[in-house]
Coordinates of N, CA and C in Angstrom, one line a residue:
L1 N -16.5 -15.7 -11.3 CA -15.9 -16.9 -10.8 C -16.6 -17.4 -9.5
A2 N -16.9 -16.4 -8.6 CA -17.6 -16.7 -7.4 C -18.9 -17.4 -7.6
A3 N -19.6 -16.8 -8.6 CA -21.0 -17.3 -8.9 C -20.9 -18.7 -9.6
A4 N -19.9 -18.8 -10.5 CA -19.8 -20.0 -11.3 C -19.4 -21.2 -10.5
F5 N -18.6 -21.0 -9.4 CA -18.1 -22.1 -8.6 C -18.6 -22.1 -7.2
S6 N -19.6 -21.2 -7.0 CA -20.2 -21.1 -5.6 C -19.2 -20.8 -4.5
L7 N -18.4 -19.9 -4.8 CA -17.4 -19.4 -3.9 C -17.8 -18.2 -3.1
N8 N -17.3 -17.9 -2.0 CA -17.5 -16.7 -1.3 C -17.0 -15.5 -2.1
R9 N -17.7 -14.4 -2.1 CA -17.4 -13.2 -2.9 C -16.2 -12.5 -2.3
K10 N -15.1 -13.1 -2.4 CA -13.9 -12.4 -2.0 C -12.7 -12.9 -2.8
F11 N -11.7 -12.1 -2.8 CA -10.4 -12.5 -3.5 C -9.3 -11.9 -2.8
A12 N -8.1 -12.5 -2.9 CA -6.9 -12.0 -2.3 C -5.8 -11.9 -3.4
I13 N -5.0 -10.8 -3.2 CA -3.8 -10.7 -4.1 C -2.6 -10.6 -3.2
C14 N -1.5 -11.1 -3.7 CA -0.2 -11.0 -3.1 C 0.9 -10.9 -4.1
L15 N 1.4 -9.6 -4.3 CA 2.2 -9.3 -5.4 C 3.7 -9.5 -5.0
S16 N 4.4 -10.0 -5.9 CA 5.9 -10.2 -5.7 C 6.6 -9.0 -6.3
P17 N 7.7 -8.5 -5.6 CA 8.4 -7.4 -6.1 C 9.3 -7.7 -7.3
S18 N 9.6 -9.0 -7.6 CA 10.5 -9.4 -8.5 C 9.9 -10.1 -9.7
A19 N 10.3 -9.7 -10.9 CA 9.9 -10.4 -12.1 C 10.3 -11.9 -12.2
R20 N 11.3 -12.2 -11.3 CA 11.8 -13.6 -11.3 C 11.0 -14.5 -10.3
S21 N 10.0 -13.9 -9.6 CA 9.2 -14.8 -8.7 C 7.8 -14.4 -8.9
N22 N 6.9 -15.4 -8.6 CA 5.5 -15.2 -8.8 C 4.7 -14.7 -7.6
G23 N 3.8 -13.8 -7.9 CA 2.8 -13.5 -6.9 C 1.6 -14.4 -7.1
V24 N 0.5 -14.2 -6.4 CA -0.7 -15.0 -6.6 C -2.0 -14.2 -6.5
I25 N -3.0 -14.7 -7.0 CA -4.4 -14.2 -6.8 C -5.2 -15.4 -6.4
I26 N -6.0 -15.3 -5.4 CA -6.8 -16.4 -4.9 C -8.3 -16.0 -4.9
I27 N -9.1 -16.7 -5.5 CA -10.6 -16.4 -5.6 C -11.2 -17.2 -4.5
G28 N -12.0 -16.6 -3.7 CA -12.7 -17.3 -2.6 C -11.9 -17.2 -1.3
D29 N -12.2 -18.1 -0.3 CA -11.6 -18.1 1.0 C -10.1 -18.6 0.9
G30 N -9.5 -18.4 2.1 CA -8.2 -19.0 2.3 C -8.3 -20.5 2.7
P31 N -7.4 -21.1 3.4 CA -6.3 -20.4 4.1 C -5.2 -20.0 3.1
Y32 N -4.5 -19.0 3.6 CA -3.4 -18.4 2.8 C -2.1 -18.9 3.5
V33 N -1.6 -20.1 3.1 CA -0.4 -20.7 3.7 C 0.8 -20.4 2.9
L34 N 1.8 -19.9 3.6 CA 3.1 -19.6 2.9 C 4.2 -20.4 3.7
L35 N 5.2 -20.8 2.9 CA 6.3 -21.4 3.6 C 7.0 -20.4 4.4
P36 N 7.5 -20.7 5.7 CA 7.5 -22.1 6.3 C 6.3 -22.2 7.2
N37 N 5.1 -22.7 6.7 CA 3.9 -23.0 7.4 C 3.4 -21.7 8.1
V38 N 3.2 -20.6 7.4 CA 2.6 -19.4 7.9 C 1.3 -19.2 7.3
D39 N 0.2 -19.3 8.1 CA -1.2 -19.1 7.6 C -1.5 -17.6 7.9
V40 N -1.4 -16.8 6.8 CA -1.6 -15.4 6.9 C -3.0 -15.0 7.2
S41 N -4.0 -15.9 6.9 CA -5.4 -15.6 7.1 C -5.7 -15.5 8.6
K42 N -4.8 -16.0 9.4 CA -5.1 -15.9 10.9 C -4.6 -14.6 11.5
S43 N -3.9 -13.8 10.7 CA -3.3 -12.5 11.3 C -3.7 -11.3 10.5
L44 N -4.7 -11.4 9.6 CA -5.1 -10.2 8.9 C -5.8 -9.1 9.8
T45 N -5.5 -7.9 9.4 CA -6.2 -6.7 10.0 C -7.3 -6.3 9.1
Y46 N -8.4 -5.8 9.6 CA -9.5 -5.5 8.7 C -9.9 -4.0 8.8
T47 N -10.3 -3.5 7.7 CA -10.9 -2.1 7.6 C -12.0 -2.1 6.6
P48 N -13.0 -1.2 6.8 CA -14.1 -1.2 5.8 C -13.7 -0.9 4.4
L49 N -14.3 -1.6 3.4 CA -14.2 -1.2 2.0 C -15.3 -0.2 1.8
L50 N -14.9 0.9 1.2 CA -15.8 2.0 0.9 C -16.2 2.1 -0.6
I51 N -17.4 2.5 -0.8 CA -17.9 2.7 -2.2 C -17.9 4.2 -2.5
N52 N -17.3 4.5 -3.6 CA -17.4 5.8 -4.2 C -18.6 5.9 -5.0
Q53 N -19.6 6.7 -4.6 CA -20.9 6.7 -5.3 C -20.8 7.3 -6.7
V54 N -19.7 7.8 -7.1 CA -19.5 8.5 -8.4 C -18.4 7.8 -9.1
N55 N -18.6 7.3 -10.3 CA -17.6 6.7 -11.1 C -16.8 7.8 -11.8
T56 N -15.5 8.0 -11.3 CA -14.7 9.1 -11.8 C -13.7 8.6 -12.8
E57 N -13.7 7.3 -13.2 CA -12.7 6.8 -14.0 C -13.2 6.3 -15.4
G58 N -14.2 7.0 -15.9 CA -14.8 6.6 -17.2 C -15.9 5.6 -17.0
G59 N -16.2 4.9 -18.1 CA -17.3 4.0 -18.1 C -18.6 4.8 -18.0
F60 N -19.5 4.3 -17.1 CA -20.8 4.9 -17.0 C -20.8 5.9 -15.9
L61 N -20.5 7.2 -16.2 CA -20.5 8.2 -15.2 C -21.8 8.4 -14.6
G62 N -21.8 8.7 -13.3 CA -23.1 8.8 -12.5 C -23.5 7.5 -11.8
T63 N -22.7 6.4 -12.1 CA -23.0 5.2 -11.4 C -21.8 5.0 -10.4
P64 N -22.0 4.1 -9.4 CA -21.0 3.9 -8.4 C -19.7 3.3 -9.0
S65 N -18.6 3.7 -8.5 CA -17.3 3.2 -9.0 C -17.1 1.7 -8.6
N66 N -16.5 1.0 -9.4 CA -16.2 -0.4 -9.1 C -14.7 -0.6 -8.6
E67 N -14.1 0.6 -8.2 CA -12.8 0.5 -7.6 C -12.9 0.3 -6.1
Y68 N -11.8 0.0 -5.5 CA -11.7 -0.3 -4.1 C -11.1 0.8 -3.3
F69 N -11.9 1.4 -2.4 CA -11.5 2.5 -1.5 C -11.5 2.1 -0.1
I70 N -10.6 2.7 0.7 CA -10.6 2.6 2.1 C -10.5 4.0 2.8
G71 N -10.8 4.0 4.1 CA -10.8 5.3 4.8 C -9.5 5.6 5.5
V72 N -8.6 6.4 4.9 CA -7.4 6.8 5.7 C -7.8 8.1 6.5
K73 N -7.5 8.1 7.7 CA -7.8 9.2 8.6 C -6.6 10.2 8.8
S74 N -5.4 9.6 8.8 CA -4.2 10.4 8.9 C -3.0 9.6 8.5
I75 N -1.8 10.3 8.4 CA -0.6 9.6 8.0 C 0.5 10.0 9.0
K76 N 1.2 9.0 9.4 CA 2.3 9.2 10.4 C 3.6 8.8 9.7
V77 N 4.7 9.5 10.1 CA 6.0 9.2 9.7 C 6.9 9.1 10.9
G78 N 7.5 8.0 11.2 CA 8.2 7.7 12.4 C 7.4 7.9 13.6
G79 N 6.1 7.6 13.5 CA 5.1 7.7 14.6 C 4.5 9.0 14.9
I80 N 4.9 10.0 14.1 CA 4.4 11.4 14.3 C 3.4 11.7 13.1
A81 N 2.2 12.2 13.4 CA 1.3 12.6 12.4 C 1.8 13.8 11.6
I82 N 1.6 13.7 10.3 CA 2.0 14.9 9.4 C 0.8 15.8 9.2
P83 N 1.1 17.1 9.0 CA 0.0 18.1 8.8 C -0.7 17.8 7.5
L84 N -2.0 17.7 7.5 CA -2.8 17.4 6.3 C -4.1 18.2 6.3
N85 N -4.6 18.5 5.1 CA -6.0 19.0 4.9 C -6.8 17.7 4.9
T86 N -7.4 17.4 6.1 CA -8.1 16.1 6.2 C -9.3 16.0 5.3
T87 N -9.9 17.1 4.8 CA -11.0 17.0 3.9 C -10.6 16.2 2.6
L88 N -9.3 16.2 2.3 CA -8.9 15.5 1.1 C -9.0 14.0 1.2
L89 N -9.0 13.6 2.5 CA -9.0 12.1 2.8 C -10.4 11.5 2.7
S90 N -11.4 12.4 2.5 CA -12.8 11.9 2.4 C -13.3 12.0 0.9
I91 N -14.2 11.2 0.5 CA -14.8 11.3 -0.8 C -16.0 12.3 -0.8
D92 N -15.9 13.4 -1.6 CA -17.0 14.4 -1.6 C -18.2 13.9 -2.5
S93 N -19.2 14.8 -2.5 CA -20.4 14.5 -3.3 C -20.2 14.3 -4.8
E94 N -19.1 14.8 -5.3 CA -18.7 14.6 -6.7 C -17.8 13.4 -6.9
G95 N -17.5 12.7 -5.9 CA -16.6 11.5 -6.0 C -15.2 11.8 -5.9
I96 N -14.8 13.0 -5.6 CA -13.4 13.5 -5.5 C -12.8 13.2 -4.1
G97 N -11.6 12.8 -4.1 CA -10.9 12.6 -2.8 C -10.8 11.1 -2.4
G98 N -10.4 10.9 -1.2 CA -10.3 9.5 -0.7 C -9.1 8.8 -1.1
T99 N -9.1 7.5 -0.8 CA -7.9 6.6 -1.0 C -8.4 5.3 -1.7
K100 N -7.7 4.9 -2.7 CA -8.1 3.7 -3.4 C -6.8 2.9 -3.8
F101 N -7.0 1.7 -4.2 CA -5.9 0.8 -4.7 C -5.8 0.8 -6.2
S102 N -4.6 0.7 -6.7 CA -4.4 0.5 -8.1 C -3.2 -0.3 -8.4
T103 N -3.3 -1.4 -9.1 CA -2.1 -2.2 -9.5 C -1.6 -1.6 -10.8
A104 N -2.3 -0.6 -11.4 CA -1.9 -0.1 -12.7 C -0.9 1.0 -12.5
V105 N -0.7 1.5 -11.3 CA 0.4 2.6 -11.1 C 1.5 1.9 -10.2
P106 N 2.8 2.2 -10.6 CA 3.9 1.5 -9.9 C 4.1 2.0 -8.5
Y107 N 3.9 3.3 -8.2 CA 4.2 3.9 -6.9 C 2.9 4.7 -6.4
T108 N 2.8 4.7 -5.1 CA 1.6 5.5 -4.6 C 1.7 6.9 -5.0
V109 N 0.5 7.4 -5.4 CA 0.4 8.8 -5.9 C -0.4 9.6 -4.9
L110 N 0.1 10.8 -4.6 CA -0.5 11.6 -3.6 C -0.8 13.0 -4.1
E111 N -1.9 13.5 -3.7 CA -2.3 14.9 -4.0 C -1.1 15.8 -3.5
T112 N -0.8 16.9 -4.2 CA 0.4 17.7 -4.0 C 0.7 18.0 -2.5
S113 N -0.3 18.6 -1.8 CA -0.1 19.0 -0.5 C 0.2 17.8 0.5
I114 N -0.4 16.7 0.2 CA -0.1 15.5 1.0 C 1.3 15.0 0.7
Y115 N 1.6 15.0 -0.6 CA 2.9 14.6 -1.0 C 4.0 15.4 -0.4
K116 N 3.9 16.7 -0.4 CA 4.9 17.6 0.1 C 5.0 17.4 1.6
A117 N 3.9 17.2 2.3 CA 4.0 17.0 3.8 C 4.7 15.7 4.1
L118 N 4.4 14.7 3.3 CA 5.0 13.4 3.6 C 6.5 13.4 3.3
L119 N 6.8 14.0 2.1 CA 8.2 14.1 1.7 C 9.0 14.9 2.8
Q120 N 8.5 16.0 3.3 CA 9.3 16.8 4.2 C 9.4 16.1 5.6
A121 N 8.3 15.4 6.0 CA 8.4 14.7 7.3 C 9.4 13.5 7.2
F122 N 9.4 12.9 6.0 CA 10.3 11.7 5.8 C 11.8 12.2 5.8
V123 N 12.0 13.3 5.1 CA 13.4 13.8 5.0 C 13.8 14.2 6.4
N124 N 13.0 14.9 7.2 CA 13.3 15.3 8.5 C 13.6 14.2 9.5
A125 N 12.9 13.0 9.2 CA 13.0 11.9 10.1 C 14.2 11.0 9.8
M126 N 14.8 11.2 8.6 CA 15.9 10.4 8.2 C 17.1 10.6 9.2
P127 N 17.9 9.6 9.4 CA 19.1 9.8 10.3 C 20.0 10.9 9.6
T128 N 20.7 11.7 10.5 CA 21.5 12.8 10.0 C 22.7 12.4 9.1
K129 N 23.1 11.1 9.3 CA 24.2 10.6 8.5 C 23.8 10.3 7.1
V130 N 22.5 10.3 6.8 CA 22.1 10.0 5.4 C 22.1 11.3 4.5
T131 N 22.9 11.2 3.5 CA 23.1 12.4 2.6 C 21.9 12.4 1.5
R132 N 21.3 13.6 1.4 CA 20.3 13.7 0.4 C 21.0 14.1 -0.9
V133 N 20.6 13.5 -2.0 CA 21.2 13.8 -3.3 C 20.1 14.3 -4.3
A134 N 20.6 14.6 -5.5 CA 19.6 15.2 -6.5 C 18.5 14.2 -6.8
P135 N 17.3 14.7 -6.9 CA 16.1 13.7 -7.1 C 16.2 13.1 -8.5
V136 N 15.6 11.9 -8.6 CA 15.6 11.2 -9.9 C 14.1 11.1 -10.2
V137 N 13.7 11.6 -11.4 CA 12.3 11.5 -11.8 C 11.8 10.1 -11.8
P138 N 10.6 9.8 -11.3 CA 9.6 10.8 -10.9 C 9.6 11.1 -9.4
F139 N 10.7 10.8 -8.7 CA 10.7 10.9 -7.2 C 11.2 12.3 -6.8
G140 N 10.8 12.7 -5.6 CA 11.2 14.1 -5.2 C 12.3 14.1 -4.1
A141 N 12.5 12.9 -3.4 CA 13.5 12.9 -2.4 C 14.3 11.6 -2.6
C142 N 15.6 11.9 -2.8 CA 16.6 10.8 -3.0 C 17.8 10.9 -2.1
F143 N 18.4 9.8 -1.8 CA 19.5 9.7 -0.8 C 20.6 8.8 -1.3
N144 N 21.8 9.0 -0.7 CA 22.9 8.2 -1.0 C 22.7 6.8 -0.4
S145 N 22.6 5.8 -1.3 CA 22.3 4.5 -0.8 C 23.3 3.9 0.2
R146 N 24.5 4.3 0.1 CA 25.6 3.8 0.9 C 25.4 4.3 2.4
D147 N 24.6 5.4 2.6 CA 24.4 5.9 3.9 C 23.3 5.2 4.7
I148 N 22.5 4.4 3.9 CA 21.3 3.8 4.5 C 21.6 2.4 4.9
G149 N 21.3 2.1 6.2 CA 21.5 0.7 6.6 C 20.4 -0.2 6.1
S150 N 20.6 -1.5 6.3 CA 19.6 -2.4 5.7 C 19.3 -3.6 6.7
S151 N 18.2 -4.2 6.6 CA 17.8 -5.3 7.5 C 16.9 -6.3 6.6
R152 N 16.4 -7.3 7.3 CA 15.5 -8.2 6.5 C 14.2 -7.5 6.1
L153 N 13.9 -6.3 6.7 CA 12.8 -5.5 6.3 C 13.1 -4.5 5.2
G154 N 14.3 -4.5 4.7 CA 14.6 -3.6 3.6 C 15.5 -2.5 4.2
P155 N 15.5 -1.3 3.5 CA 16.3 -0.2 4.0 C 15.8 0.3 5.4
S156 N 16.8 0.7 6.2 CA 16.4 1.1 7.6 C 16.1 2.6 7.5
V157 N 14.8 2.9 7.3 CA 14.3 4.2 7.2 C 13.1 4.4 8.1
P158 N 12.6 5.6 8.3 CA 11.4 5.8 9.1 C 10.2 5.1 8.5
Q159 N 9.4 4.5 9.4 CA 8.2 3.8 9.0 C 7.1 4.8 8.7
I160 N 6.3 4.5 7.6 CA 5.2 5.4 7.3 C 3.9 4.6 7.6
D161 N 3.0 5.2 8.3 CA 1.8 4.5 8.7 C 0.6 5.3 8.1
L162 N -0.3 4.5 7.4 CA -1.6 5.1 7.1 C -2.6 4.7 8.2
V163 N -3.1 5.7 8.9 CA -4.0 5.4 10.1 C -5.4 5.3 9.5
L164 N -6.0 4.1 9.8 CA -7.4 3.8 9.2 C -8.5 4.2 10.2
Q165 N -9.4 3.3 10.5 CA -10.6 3.7 11.2 C -10.3 4.2 12.6
N166 N -9.2 3.8 13.2 CA -8.7 4.3 14.5 C -7.2 4.2 14.6
S167 N -6.7 4.7 15.7 CA -5.2 4.8 15.9 C -4.6 3.4 16.0
K168 N -5.4 2.4 16.2 CA -4.8 1.0 16.4 C -4.8 0.2 15.1
V169 N -5.4 0.8 14.0 CA -5.5 0.1 12.8 C -4.6 0.8 11.8
L170 N -3.4 0.2 11.5 CA -2.4 0.9 10.7 C -2.0 0.0 9.5
W171 N -2.0 0.7 8.3 CA -1.3 0.1 7.2 C 0.2 0.6 7.3
S172 N 1.1 -0.3 7.7 CA 2.4 0.2 7.9 C 3.3 -0.1 6.7
I173 N 4.1 0.9 6.3 CA 4.9 0.8 5.1 C 6.4 0.9 5.6
I174 N 7.0 -0.3 5.5 CA 8.4 -0.4 6.0 C 9.4 0.0 4.8
G175 N 10.6 -0.1 5.1 CA 11.6 0.4 4.1 C 11.5 -0.4 2.7
A176 N 11.2 -1.7 2.8 CA 11.1 -2.4 1.5 C 10.1 -1.9 0.6
N177 N 9.0 -1.3 1.2 CA 7.9 -0.7 0.4 C 7.9 0.8 0.3
S178 N 8.8 1.5 1.0 CA 8.9 2.9 0.8 C 10.0 3.4 0.0
I179 N 11.1 2.6 -0.1 CA 12.3 3.1 -0.8 C 12.5 2.3 -2.1
V180 N 12.9 3.0 -3.1 CA 13.2 2.5 -4.4 C 14.7 2.7 -4.7
R181 N 15.4 1.6 -5.0 CA 16.8 1.8 -5.3 C 16.9 2.0 -6.8
V182 N 17.3 3.2 -7.2 CA 17.3 3.5 -8.7 C 18.7 3.3 -9.3
S183 N 19.7 3.2 -8.4 CA 21.1 2.8 -8.9 C 21.8 2.3 -7.7
N184 N 23.1 1.9 -7.9 CA 23.9 1.4 -6.8 C 24.1 2.5 -5.8
D185 N 24.1 3.8 -6.2 CA 24.4 4.9 -5.3 C 23.2 5.7 -4.8
V186 N 22.0 5.5 -5.4 CA 20.9 6.4 -5.2 C 19.6 5.6 -4.8
S187 N 19.0 5.9 -3.7 CA 17.7 5.3 -3.3 C 16.7 6.5 -3.1
C188 N 15.5 6.3 -3.5 CA 14.5 7.4 -3.4 C 13.2 6.9 -2.7
L189 N 12.6 7.9 -2.1 CA 11.3 7.7 -1.5 C 10.3 7.4 -2.6
G190 N 9.7 6.2 -2.6 CA 8.9 5.7 -3.7 C 7.4 6.2 -3.7
F191 N 7.2 7.5 -3.6 CA 5.9 8.1 -3.7 C 6.0 9.2 -4.8
V192 N 4.9 9.5 -5.5 CA 5.0 10.5 -6.5 C 3.9 11.5 -6.3
D193 N 4.1 12.7 -6.9 CA 3.2 13.8 -6.8 C 2.1 13.7 -7.9
G194 N 0.9 13.7 -7.4 CA -0.3 13.5 -8.3 C -0.9 14.8 -8.7
G195 N -0.3 15.9 -8.3 CA -0.9 17.2 -8.8 C -1.9 17.8 -7.7
V196 N -2.4 19.0 -8.0 CA -3.2 19.7 -7.0 C -4.7 19.4 -7.2
T197 N -5.1 18.8 -8.3 CA -6.6 18.5 -8.4 C -6.8 17.1 -9.0
P198 N -6.2 16.1 -8.3 CA -6.5 14.7 -8.7 C -7.9 14.3 -8.4
K199 N -8.4 13.3 -9.1 CA -9.7 12.8 -8.7 C -9.7 12.0 -7.4
T200 N -8.6 11.3 -7.1 CA -8.4 10.6 -5.9 C -7.2 11.1 -5.2
S201 N -7.3 11.4 -3.9 CA -6.2 12.1 -3.2 C -5.0 11.1 -3.0
I202 N -5.3 9.8 -2.7 CA -4.2 8.9 -2.5 C -4.6 7.6 -3.3
V203 N -3.6 7.2 -4.1 CA -3.8 6.0 -4.9 C -2.6 5.1 -4.5
I204 N -2.9 4.0 -3.8 CA -1.9 3.1 -3.3 C -1.5 2.2 -4.5
G205 N -0.2 2.3 -4.8 CA 0.3 1.6 -6.0 C 1.1 0.3 -5.7
G206 N 1.6 -0.2 -6.8 CA 2.2 -1.6 -6.7 C 3.4 -1.7 -5.8
H207 N 4.3 -0.8 -5.7 CA 5.5 -0.9 -4.9 C 5.1 -1.0 -3.4
Q208 N 4.1 -0.3 -3.0 CA 3.6 -0.3 -1.6 C 2.8 -1.6 -1.3
L209 N 2.3 -2.3 -2.4 CA 1.6 -3.5 -2.2 C 2.5 -4.8 -2.2
D210 N 3.7 -4.6 -2.7 CA 4.6 -5.8 -2.8 C 4.8 -6.5 -1.4
N211 N 4.6 -7.8 -1.5 CA 4.8 -8.7 -0.3 C 3.8 -8.3 0.8
N212 N 2.7 -7.8 0.4 CA 1.5 -7.6 1.3 C 0.4 -8.4 0.8
L213 N -0.2 -9.3 1.6 CA -1.4 -10.0 1.2 C -2.6 -9.1 1.5
V214 N -3.4 -8.9 0.5 CA -4.6 -8.0 0.6 C -5.8 -8.8 0.2
Q215 N -6.8 -8.9 1.1 CA -8.0 -9.6 0.8 C -9.2 -8.6 0.6
F216 N -9.8 -8.7 -0.5 CA -11.0 -7.9 -0.8 C -12.2 -8.7 -0.6
D217 N -12.9 -8.5 0.6 CA -14.1 -9.3 1.0 C -15.3 -8.5 0.5
I218 N -15.8 -8.8 -0.7 CA -16.9 -8.0 -1.3 C -18.2 -8.2 -0.5
A219 N -18.4 -9.4 -0.1 CA -19.7 -9.8 0.6 C -19.8 -9.0 1.9
S220 N -18.7 -8.9 2.6 CA -18.7 -8.3 3.9 C -18.3 -6.8 3.9
S221 N -18.0 -6.3 2.7 CA -17.5 -4.9 2.6 C -16.4 -4.6 3.5
R222 N -15.4 -5.4 3.5 CA -14.2 -5.1 4.3 C -12.9 -5.6 3.5
L223 N -11.8 -4.9 3.9 CA -10.5 -5.3 3.4 C -9.7 -5.9 4.5
G224 N -9.1 -7.0 4.2 CA -8.1 -7.6 5.2 C -6.7 -7.4 4.6
F225 N -5.8 -7.1 5.5 CA -4.4 -6.9 5.0 C -3.4 -7.4 6.0
S226 N -2.3 -7.8 5.5 CA -1.3 -8.5 6.3 C -0.2 -7.6 6.9
N227 N -0.1 -6.4 6.2 CA 1.2 -5.6 6.3 C 2.3 -6.5 5.8
S228 N 3.5 -6.0 5.7 CA 4.6 -6.7 5.0 C 4.8 -8.1 5.5
L229 N 4.7 -9.1 4.6 CA 5.0 -10.5 5.0 C 6.4 -10.7 5.5
L230 N 7.3 -9.7 5.2 CA 8.7 -9.8 5.7 C 8.7 -9.8 7.2
L231 N 7.7 -9.1 7.8 CA 7.6 -9.1 9.3 C 7.3 -10.5 9.8
Q232 N 6.8 -11.4 9.0 CA 6.5 -12.8 9.4 C 7.5 -13.7 8.8
R233 N 8.6 -13.2 8.3 CA 9.7 -14.0 7.7 C 9.3 -14.8 6.5
T234 N 8.4 -14.3 5.7 CA 8.0 -15.0 4.5 C 7.7 -13.9 3.4
M235 N 7.2 -14.4 2.2 CA 7.0 -13.4 1.2 C 6.0 -14.1 0.2
C236 N 5.4 -13.2 -0.7 CA 4.4 -13.7 -1.6 C 4.8 -14.9 -2.5
S237 N 6.1 -15.0 -2.8 CA 6.5 -16.0 -3.7 C 6.6 -17.4 -3.0
N238 N 6.3 -17.4 -1.7 CA 6.4 -18.6 -0.9 C 5.1 -19.3 -0.7
F239 N 4.1 -19.0 -1.5 CA 2.8 -19.7 -1.3 C 2.9 -21.2 -1.4
N240 N 2.3 -21.9 -0.5 CA 2.2 -23.3 -0.5 C 0.9 -23.8 -1.0
F241 N 0.8 -24.1 -2.3 CA -0.4 -24.5 -3.0 C -0.9 -25.9 -2.6
T242 N -0.1 -26.6 -1.9 CA -0.5 -28.0 -1.5 C -1.3 -28.0 -0.2
S243 N -1.3 -26.9 0.5 CA -2.0 -26.8 1.8 C -3.6 -26.8 1.6
T244 N -4.3 -27.3 2.6 CA -5.8 -27.3 2.5 C -6.4 -26.8 3.7

């Protein structure tokens, strides 16, 4: 499309969490204007897009992957870094490890040791009044929904931050993107265990992308992201297609 219409080699996605409302994909440049007159292109944070030199997902093995990777350096829960084997966060010579995006998985998938560390840190950081209940597959930590407060940012739970190239560049995951309400009474941490030997250590899935505008700038090898649009009092379904 970029070649056919002489557009810049970039695209943006903005996924809606509800089947009743539309997300968008935009080929080429912004502006990305959402009601009420919020131009998200002016507030994007950028991090390098990384190339996995090994295609681990089929196709022509031995050629670079066409998936989109970023460099996560650490993970924080409630502002505190969790203990990690940081070698898992890098892509090794065989193409194993690192962090990528996938709209094909509903929830972010983590290598087992990362998953366990995140789960334990999140449980420890939850307010003491919140009762933990039996887990609901595929989740490992679930809570009594009635014990969890709420706000315009979703459930009031500890924030999860993916720390990117430095401590000031954070992909922040608020309650709307970290918690899944599986019933009236039960809410769960919306991350899943990917096993001990996954090809990719962290796969950022659909629930964590909801209401986040993400721009893949192929020409400049960088990723722009908004963090939750709820922080700007708007959402992906509010795109104003009449703006120029």
